[in-house]
Amino acid sequence: MLTQKQHELLCFIDDRLKDSGVSPSFEEMKEALGLKSKSGIHRLISALEERDFIRRLPNRARALEVLKLPEGGLPEVAPSNVISLRPETPVREVISNPAPAANNDVLEIPLHGRIAAGAPIEAMEGQTALSVPAALLGPGEHYALEVSGDSMIDAGILDGDYALIQKTEVARDGEIVVALIHEEEATLKYLRKEGGRLRLDPANAAYEPQLYNPGEVRIQGKMAGLLRRY
């Protein structure tokens, strides 16, 4: 059973998700419940999570999903000085898709290291994470790579930038892809088809295109965005 504040917070989160599809911020929750600090919100969120009323969506800074509500939206109130008259109040399941990421949401995606010769992408998995504005990403699963070198400089991709990559094994002609060559060297290049072969084009006149047979190259993703720190 829920306390009054837990119920108020649960209903507030549910209403906001229904209205906009976006979880309210902790600051908005604090103001809605009239609390003086966000620490109280953290405690309420944890309590609702422990009771399986909500869950935190993975890889998102503050996105929540409501799993269930008290039947009919009525509170299950049980503060310390009140006896609950409905201790066995049933709950109804809320069937919904995860809330879409808002433009001001921040996601955490795997950072697989520098995109350079010597290690396939798989060998770098799980090292660390990078916080990325959700607006830079589209649908699907993503990871980040730190760019090494200047072979894509004319495409605006500089040494030290973070390439945001959508995981995929297929790409269209002309897209910027992460290509794994001979299962050992990863490179970020434009993908072109030339006859029955694949051509990886740099975006720098100082570098030559590279031609490969299809079996020598494996696509591991295509570029979805770019993050640069100053």
PDB file of C-alpha atoms in Angstrom:
ATOM      1  CA  MET A   1       0.000   0.000   0.000  1.00  0.00           C
ATOM      2  CA  LEU A   2       1.114   3.534  -0.679  1.00  0.00           C
ATOM      3  CA  THR A   3       1.473   6.601   1.465  1.00  0.00           C
ATOM      4  CA  GLN A   4      -0.320   9.766   0.407  1.00  0.00           C
ATOM      5  CA  LYS A   5       2.846  11.295  -1.085  1.00  0.00           C
ATOM      6  CA  GLN A   6       3.752   8.098  -2.915  1.00  0.00           C
ATOM      7  CA  HIS A   7       0.288   7.984  -4.437  1.00  0.00           C
ATOM      8  CA  GLU A   8       0.394  11.667  -5.400  1.00  0.00           C
ATOM      9  CA  LEU A   9       3.755  11.214  -7.087  1.00  0.00           C
ATOM     10  CA  LEU A  10       2.648   8.072  -8.923  1.00  0.00           C
ATOM     11  CA  CYS A  11      -0.457   9.822 -10.276  1.00  0.00           C
ATOM     12  CA  PHE A  12       1.563  12.898 -11.250  1.00  0.00           C
ATOM     13  CA  ILE A  13       4.078  10.805 -13.208  1.00  0.00           C
ATOM     14  CA  ASP A  14       1.283   8.822 -14.876  1.00  0.00           C
ATOM     15  CA  ASP A  15      -0.607  11.987 -15.875  1.00  0.00           C
ATOM     16  CA  ARG A  16       2.511  13.547 -17.390  1.00  0.00           C
ATOM     17  CA  LEU A  17       3.335  10.396 -19.354  1.00  0.00           C
ATOM     18  CA  LYS A  18      -0.220  10.257 -20.719  1.00  0.00           C
ATOM     19  CA  ASP A  19      -0.170  13.951 -21.645  1.00  0.00           C
ATOM     20  CA  SER A  20       3.286  14.237 -23.231  1.00  0.00           C
ATOM     21  CA  GLY A  21       4.947  10.820 -23.207  1.00  0.00           C
ATOM     22  CA  VAL A  22       7.800  12.322 -21.190  1.00  0.00           C
ATOM     23  CA  SER A  23       8.652  11.767 -17.539  1.00  0.00           C
ATOM     24  CA  PRO A  24       8.593  14.898 -15.363  1.00  0.00           C
ATOM     25  CA  SER A  25      11.916  16.115 -14.014  1.00  0.00           C
ATOM     26  CA  PHE A  26      12.766  15.743 -10.335  1.00  0.00           C
ATOM     27  CA  GLU A  27      12.390  19.508 -10.008  1.00  0.00           C
ATOM     28  CA  GLU A  28       8.870  19.326 -11.444  1.00  0.00           C
ATOM     29  CA  MET A  29       8.007  16.459  -9.093  1.00  0.00           C
ATOM     30  CA  LYS A  30       9.322  18.420  -6.122  1.00  0.00           C
ATOM     31  CA  GLU A  31       7.185  21.443  -6.985  1.00  0.00           C
ATOM     32  CA  ALA A  32       4.087  19.347  -7.700  1.00  0.00           C
ATOM     33  CA  LEU A  33       4.266  17.666  -4.299  1.00  0.00           C
ATOM     34  CA  GLY A  34       5.299  20.802  -2.420  1.00  0.00           C
ATOM     35  CA  LEU A  35       8.526  19.306  -1.112  1.00  0.00           C
ATOM     36  CA  LYS A  36      11.534  21.396  -0.130  1.00  0.00           C
ATOM     37  CA  SER A  37      14.250  19.207  -1.648  1.00  0.00           C
ATOM     38  CA  LYS A  38      14.786  16.602  -4.338  1.00  0.00           C
ATOM     39  CA  SER A  39      16.033  14.088  -1.796  1.00  0.00           C
ATOM     40  CA  GLY A  40      12.415  13.471  -0.800  1.00  0.00           C
ATOM     41  CA  ILE A  41      11.586  12.714  -4.436  1.00  0.00           C
ATOM     42  CA  HIS A  42      14.477  10.250  -4.628  1.00  0.00           C
ATOM     43  CA  ARG A  43      13.089   8.404  -1.597  1.00  0.00           C
ATOM     44  CA  LEU A  44       9.567   8.309  -3.040  1.00  0.00           C
ATOM     45  CA  ILE A  45      10.818   7.076  -6.419  1.00  0.00           C
ATOM     46  CA  SER A  46      12.846   4.341  -4.730  1.00  0.00           C
ATOM     47  CA  ALA A  47       9.828   3.261  -2.675  1.00  0.00           C
ATOM     48  CA  LEU A  48       7.582   3.091  -5.753  1.00  0.00           C
ATOM     49  CA  GLU A  49      10.256   1.172  -7.620  1.00  0.00           C
ATOM     50  CA  GLU A  50      10.672  -1.336  -4.781  1.00  0.00           C
ATOM     51  CA  ARG A  51       6.901  -1.937  -4.813  1.00  0.00           C
ATOM     52  CA  ASP A  52       6.922  -2.463  -8.606  1.00  0.00           C
ATOM     53  CA  PHE A  53       4.679   0.518  -9.344  1.00  0.00           C
ATOM     54  CA  ILE A  54       7.302   2.138 -11.575  1.00  0.00           C
ATOM     55  CA  ARG A  55      10.610   1.261 -13.177  1.00  0.00           C
ATOM     56  CA  ARG A  56      13.487   3.329 -14.454  1.00  0.00           C
ATOM     57  CA  LEU A  57      14.099   2.936 -18.179  1.00  0.00           C
ATOM     58  CA  PRO A  58      17.662   1.794 -18.966  1.00  0.00           C
ATOM     59  CA  ASN A  59      20.177   4.186 -20.551  1.00  0.00           C
ATOM     60  CA  ARG A  60      18.103   7.261 -19.806  1.00  0.00           C
ATOM     61  CA  ALA A  61      18.908   9.896 -17.259  1.00  0.00           C
ATOM     62  CA  ARG A  62      15.402  10.383 -15.791  1.00  0.00           C
ATOM     63  CA  ALA A  63      12.881   8.373 -17.818  1.00  0.00           C
ATOM     64  CA  LEU A  64      10.308   6.375 -15.842  1.00  0.00           C
ATOM     65  CA  GLU A  65       7.585   3.905 -16.786  1.00  0.00           C
ATOM     66  CA  VAL A  66       4.447   3.364 -14.725  1.00  0.00           C
ATOM     67  CA  LEU A  67       3.815  -0.373 -14.342  1.00  0.00           C
ATOM     68  CA  LYS A  68       0.594  -0.311 -12.325  1.00  0.00           C
ATOM     69  CA  LEU A  69      -1.840   1.983 -10.536  1.00  0.00           C
ATOM     70  CA  PRO A  70      -4.297   1.527  -7.665  1.00  0.00           C
ATOM     71  CA  GLU A  71      -7.609   0.333  -9.109  1.00  0.00           C
ATOM     72  CA  GLY A  72      -9.643   3.205 -10.532  1.00  0.00           C
ATOM     73  CA  GLY A  73      -6.971   5.709  -9.625  1.00  0.00           C
ATOM     74  CA  LEU A  74      -7.990   5.615  -5.941  1.00  0.00           C
ATOM     75  CA  PRO A  75      -5.169   5.922  -3.417  1.00  0.00           C
ATOM     76  CA  GLU A  76      -4.011   3.160  -1.170  1.00  0.00           C
ATOM     77  CA  VAL A  77      -3.256   5.541   1.687  1.00  0.00           C
ATOM     78  CA  ALA A  78      -1.358   4.213   4.687  1.00  0.00           C
ATOM     79  CA  PRO A  79       0.469   6.948   6.582  1.00  0.00           C
ATOM     80  CA  SER A  80       1.627   6.071  10.099  1.00  0.00           C
ATOM     81  CA  ASN A  81      -1.374   7.668  11.832  1.00  0.00           C
ATOM     82  CA  VAL A  82      -4.097   6.367   9.479  1.00  0.00           C
ATOM     83  CA  ILE A  83      -5.636   2.898   9.317  1.00  0.00           C
ATOM     84  CA  SER A  84      -6.228   1.778   5.764  1.00  0.00           C
ATOM     85  CA  LEU A  85      -9.847   0.797   5.118  1.00  0.00           C
ATOM     86  CA  ARG A  86      -8.923  -0.977   1.887  1.00  0.00           C
ATOM     87  CA  PRO A  87      -5.779  -2.992   2.638  1.00  0.00           C
ATOM     88  CA  GLU A  88      -6.453  -5.463  -0.171  1.00  0.00           C
ATOM     89  CA  THR A  89      -7.155  -2.903  -2.893  1.00  0.00           C
ATOM     90  CA  PRO A  90      -6.467  -4.629  -6.209  1.00  0.00           C
ATOM     91  CA  VAL A  91      -4.232  -2.986  -8.761  1.00  0.00           C
ATOM     92  CA  ARG A  92      -4.600  -2.754 -12.513  1.00  0.00           C
ATOM     93  CA  GLU A  93      -1.729  -3.237 -14.876  1.00  0.00           C
ATOM     94  CA  VAL A  94      -0.830  -0.360 -17.149  1.00  0.00           C
ATOM     95  CA  ILE A  95       0.140  -1.650 -20.576  1.00  0.00           C
ATOM     96  CA  SER A  96       2.195   0.928 -22.391  1.00  0.00           C
ATOM     97  CA  ASN A  97       5.238   1.319 -24.559  1.00  0.00           C
ATOM     98  CA  PRO A  98       8.358   2.851 -22.987  1.00  0.00           C
ATOM     99  CA  ALA A  99       8.152   6.625 -23.008  1.00  0.00           C
ATOM    100  CA  PRO A 100       9.945   8.153 -25.996  1.00  0.00           C
ATOM    101  CA  ALA A 101      13.065  10.129 -25.252  1.00  0.00           C
ATOM    102  CA  ALA A 102      12.442  13.855 -25.096  1.00  0.00           C
ATOM    103  CA  ASN A 103      14.783  16.329 -26.710  1.00  0.00           C
ATOM    104  CA  ASN A 104      16.072  17.369 -23.300  1.00  0.00           C
ATOM    105  CA  ASP A 105      16.639  13.791 -22.121  1.00  0.00           C
ATOM    106  CA  VAL A 106      20.163  12.473 -21.827  1.00  0.00           C
ATOM    107  CA  LEU A 107      20.941   8.862 -22.717  1.00  0.00           C
ATOM    108  CA  GLU A 108      23.976   6.834 -21.781  1.00  0.00           C
ATOM    109  CA  ILE A 109      25.374   4.714 -24.610  1.00  0.00           C
ATOM    110  CA  PRO A 110      28.439   2.448 -24.650  1.00  0.00           C
ATOM    111  CA  LEU A 111      31.707   4.137 -25.571  1.00  0.00           C
ATOM    112  CA  HIS A 112      33.771   1.487 -27.310  1.00  0.00           C
ATOM    113  CA  GLY A 113      37.060   3.401 -27.589  1.00  0.00           C
ATOM    114  CA  ARG A 114      38.981   4.982 -30.437  1.00  0.00           C
ATOM    115  CA  ILE A 115      38.124   3.861 -33.942  1.00  0.00           C
ATOM    116  CA  ALA A 116      41.575   2.776 -35.115  1.00  0.00           C
ATOM    117  CA  ALA A 117      43.459  -0.305 -36.266  1.00  0.00           C
ATOM    118  CA  GLY A 118      44.141  -3.150 -33.880  1.00  0.00           C
ATOM    119  CA  ALA A 119      40.845  -4.169 -32.278  1.00  0.00           C
ATOM    120  CA  PRO A 120      37.391  -5.125 -33.546  1.00  0.00           C
ATOM    121  CA  ILE A 121      34.466  -3.209 -32.071  1.00  0.00           C
ATOM    122  CA  GLU A 122      33.377  -6.272 -30.076  1.00  0.00           C
ATOM    123  CA  ALA A 123      36.677  -6.308 -28.182  1.00  0.00           C
ATOM    124  CA  MET A 124      35.969  -2.821 -26.833  1.00  0.00           C
ATOM    125  CA  GLU A 125      32.429  -3.401 -25.557  1.00  0.00           C
ATOM    126  CA  GLY A 126      31.563  -2.522 -21.990  1.00  0.00           C
ATOM    127  CA  GLN A 127      34.563  -0.300 -21.273  1.00  0.00           C
ATOM    128  CA  THR A 128      32.680   2.881 -20.395  1.00  0.00           C
ATOM    129  CA  ALA A 129      29.651   4.995 -21.303  1.00  0.00           C
ATOM    130  CA  LEU A 130      29.024   8.382 -22.882  1.00  0.00           C
ATOM    131  CA  SER A 131      26.145  10.723 -21.986  1.00  0.00           C
ATOM    132  CA  VAL A 132      24.451  11.924 -25.164  1.00  0.00           C
ATOM    133  CA  PRO A 133      21.455  14.244 -25.775  1.00  0.00           C
ATOM    134  CA  ALA A 134      18.561  12.081 -26.961  1.00  0.00           C
ATOM    135  CA  ALA A 135      17.879  14.540 -29.800  1.00  0.00           C
ATOM    136  CA  LEU A 136      21.106  13.396 -31.500  1.00  0.00           C
ATOM    137  CA  LEU A 137      19.922   9.797 -31.739  1.00  0.00           C
ATOM    138  CA  GLY A 138      17.191   8.131 -33.721  1.00  0.00           C
ATOM    139  CA  PRO A 139      15.527   4.759 -33.172  1.00  0.00           C
ATOM    140  CA  GLY A 140      17.518   1.621 -32.543  1.00  0.00           C
ATOM    141  CA  GLU A 141      20.545   0.681 -30.465  1.00  0.00           C
ATOM    142  CA  HIS A 142      23.564   2.970 -30.470  1.00  0.00           C
ATOM    143  CA  TYR A 143      27.161   3.151 -29.339  1.00  0.00           C
ATOM    144  CA  ALA A 144      29.883   5.798 -29.551  1.00  0.00           C
ATOM    145  CA  LEU A 145      33.417   5.786 -30.929  1.00  0.00           C
ATOM    146  CA  GLU A 146      36.133   8.349 -30.393  1.00  0.00           C
ATOM    147  CA  VAL A 147      37.489   9.407 -33.790  1.00  0.00           C
ATOM    148  CA  SER A 148      41.200   9.053 -34.407  1.00  0.00           C
ATOM    149  CA  GLY A 149      42.848  10.850 -37.338  1.00  0.00           C
ATOM    150  CA  ASP A 150      41.747  13.267 -40.033  1.00  0.00           C
ATOM    151  CA  SER A 151      40.552  10.989 -42.843  1.00  0.00           C
ATOM    152  CA  MET A 152      36.960  12.311 -42.529  1.00  0.00           C
ATOM    153  CA  ILE A 153      37.786  15.944 -41.901  1.00  0.00           C
ATOM    154  CA  ASP A 154      35.974  17.215 -45.027  1.00  0.00           C
ATOM    155  CA  ALA A 155      32.775  15.647 -43.686  1.00  0.00           C
ATOM    156  CA  GLY A 156      33.195  17.732 -40.526  1.00  0.00           C
ATOM    157  CA  ILE A 157      34.415  14.757 -38.478  1.00  0.00           C
ATOM    158  CA  LEU A 158      37.542  15.767 -36.580  1.00  0.00           C
ATOM    159  CA  ASP A 159      40.131  13.944 -34.503  1.00  0.00           C
ATOM    160  CA  GLY A 160      38.811  13.578 -30.956  1.00  0.00           C
ATOM    161  CA  ASP A 161      35.134  13.846 -31.934  1.00  0.00           C
ATOM    162  CA  TYR A 162      32.675  11.205 -30.781  1.00  0.00           C
ATOM    163  CA  ALA A 163      30.889   9.441 -33.634  1.00  0.00           C
ATOM    164  CA  LEU A 164      27.425   8.241 -32.581  1.00  0.00           C
ATOM    165  CA  ILE A 165      26.734   4.978 -34.337  1.00  0.00           C
ATOM    166  CA  GLN A 166      23.449   3.158 -34.887  1.00  0.00           C
ATOM    167  CA  LYS A 167      24.023  -0.588 -34.744  1.00  0.00           C
ATOM    168  CA  THR A 168      23.250  -2.262 -38.077  1.00  0.00           C
ATOM    169  CA  GLU A 169      24.770  -4.762 -40.450  1.00  0.00           C
ATOM    170  CA  VAL A 170      23.404  -3.108 -43.595  1.00  0.00           C
ATOM    171  CA  ALA A 171      23.822   0.356 -45.072  1.00  0.00           C
ATOM    172  CA  ARG A 172      22.937   2.228 -48.244  1.00  0.00           C
ATOM    173  CA  ASP A 173      25.374   3.501 -50.806  1.00  0.00           C
ATOM    174  CA  GLY A 174      26.825   6.836 -49.686  1.00  0.00           C
ATOM    175  CA  GLU A 175      26.251   6.418 -45.945  1.00  0.00           C
ATOM    176  CA  ILE A 176      29.044   6.841 -43.400  1.00  0.00           C
ATOM    177  CA  VAL A 177      29.618   3.466 -41.790  1.00  0.00           C
ATOM    178  CA  VAL A 178      31.794   1.663 -39.294  1.00  0.00           C
ATOM    179  CA  ALA A 179      33.462  -1.032 -41.394  1.00  0.00           C
ATOM    180  CA  LEU A 180      35.386  -3.896 -39.847  1.00  0.00           C
ATOM    181  CA  ILE A 181      38.088  -4.991 -42.286  1.00  0.00           C
ATOM    182  CA  HIS A 182      39.415  -8.540 -42.140  1.00  0.00           C
ATOM    183  CA  GLU A 183      37.818  -8.843 -38.671  1.00  0.00           C
ATOM    184  CA  GLU A 184      40.612  -6.804 -37.107  1.00  0.00           C
ATOM    185  CA  GLU A 185      40.601  -3.152 -38.199  1.00  0.00           C
ATOM    186  CA  ALA A 186      37.665  -0.800 -37.708  1.00  0.00           C
ATOM    187  CA  THR A 187      37.382   2.341 -39.800  1.00  0.00           C
ATOM    188  CA  LEU A 188      34.844   5.139 -40.306  1.00  0.00           C
ATOM    189  CA  LYS A 189      34.306   5.843 -44.012  1.00  0.00           C
ATOM    190  CA  TYR A 190      31.724   6.501 -46.734  1.00  0.00           C
ATOM    191  CA  LEU A 191      30.407   3.237 -48.157  1.00  0.00           C
ATOM    192  CA  ARG A 192      30.267   2.944 -51.949  1.00  0.00           C
ATOM    193  CA  LYS A 193      29.490  -0.001 -54.215  1.00  0.00           C
ATOM    194  CA  GLU A 194      31.732  -0.346 -57.229  1.00  0.00           C
ATOM    195  CA  GLY A 195      30.861  -3.271 -59.452  1.00  0.00           C
ATOM    196  CA  GLY A 196      30.932  -6.338 -57.237  1.00  0.00           C
ATOM    197  CA  ARG A 197      33.247  -4.744 -54.690  1.00  0.00           C
ATOM    198  CA  LEU A 198      32.927  -2.339 -51.791  1.00  0.00           C
ATOM    199  CA  ARG A 199      34.771   0.972 -51.748  1.00  0.00           C
ATOM    200  CA  LEU A 200      35.461   2.831 -48.522  1.00  0.00           C
ATOM    201  CA  ASP A 201      35.918   6.508 -49.288  1.00  0.00           C
ATOM    202  CA  PRO A 202      37.649   8.970 -46.955  1.00  0.00           C
ATOM    203  CA  ALA A 203      36.567  12.609 -46.753  1.00  0.00           C
ATOM    204  CA  ASN A 204      40.075  13.983 -47.182  1.00  0.00           C
ATOM    205  CA  ALA A 205      41.899  14.365 -50.519  1.00  0.00           C
ATOM    206  CA  ALA A 206      45.130  13.291 -48.847  1.00  0.00           C
ATOM    207  CA  TYR A 207      43.804   9.726 -48.493  1.00  0.00           C
ATOM    208  CA  GLU A 208      43.008   7.160 -51.191  1.00  0.00           C
ATOM    209  CA  PRO A 209      39.776   5.141 -51.379  1.00  0.00           C
ATOM    210  CA  GLN A 210      40.059   1.514 -50.315  1.00  0.00           C
ATOM    211  CA  LEU A 211      38.586  -1.352 -52.374  1.00  0.00           C
ATOM    212  CA  TYR A 212      37.564  -4.677 -50.835  1.00  0.00           C
ATOM    213  CA  ASN A 213      35.694  -7.822 -51.720  1.00  0.00           C
ATOM    214  CA  PRO A 214      32.364  -8.126 -49.848  1.00  0.00           C
ATOM    215  CA  GLY A 215      33.670 -10.980 -47.689  1.00  0.00           C
ATOM    216  CA  GLU A 216      36.525  -8.813 -46.420  1.00  0.00           C
ATOM    217  CA  VAL A 217      34.299  -6.125 -44.901  1.00  0.00           C
ATOM    218  CA  ARG A 218      31.607  -6.335 -42.242  1.00  0.00           C
ATOM    219  CA  ILE A 219      29.338  -3.364 -41.528  1.00  0.00           C
ATOM    220  CA  GLN A 220      28.985  -2.755 -37.793  1.00  0.00           C
ATOM    221  CA  GLY A 221      26.902   0.398 -37.825  1.00  0.00           C
ATOM    222  CA  LYS A 222      26.162   3.658 -39.561  1.00  0.00           C
ATOM    223  CA  MET A 223      26.715   7.169 -38.334  1.00  0.00           C
ATOM    224  CA  ALA A 224      23.734   8.763 -36.628  1.00  0.00           C
ATOM    225  CA  GLY A 225      25.297  11.882 -35.110  1.00  0.00           C
ATOM    226  CA  LEU A 226      28.401  13.605 -33.854  1.00  0.00           C
ATOM    227  CA  LEU A 227      29.363  14.918 -30.433  1.00  0.00           C
ATOM    228  CA  ARG A 228      32.205  17.386 -29.966  1.00  0.00           C
ATOM    229  CA  ARG A 229      33.575  18.634 -26.685  1.00  0.00           C
ATOM    230  CA  TYR A 230      35.287  21.988 -26.499  1.00  0.00           C
TER     231      TYR A 230
END
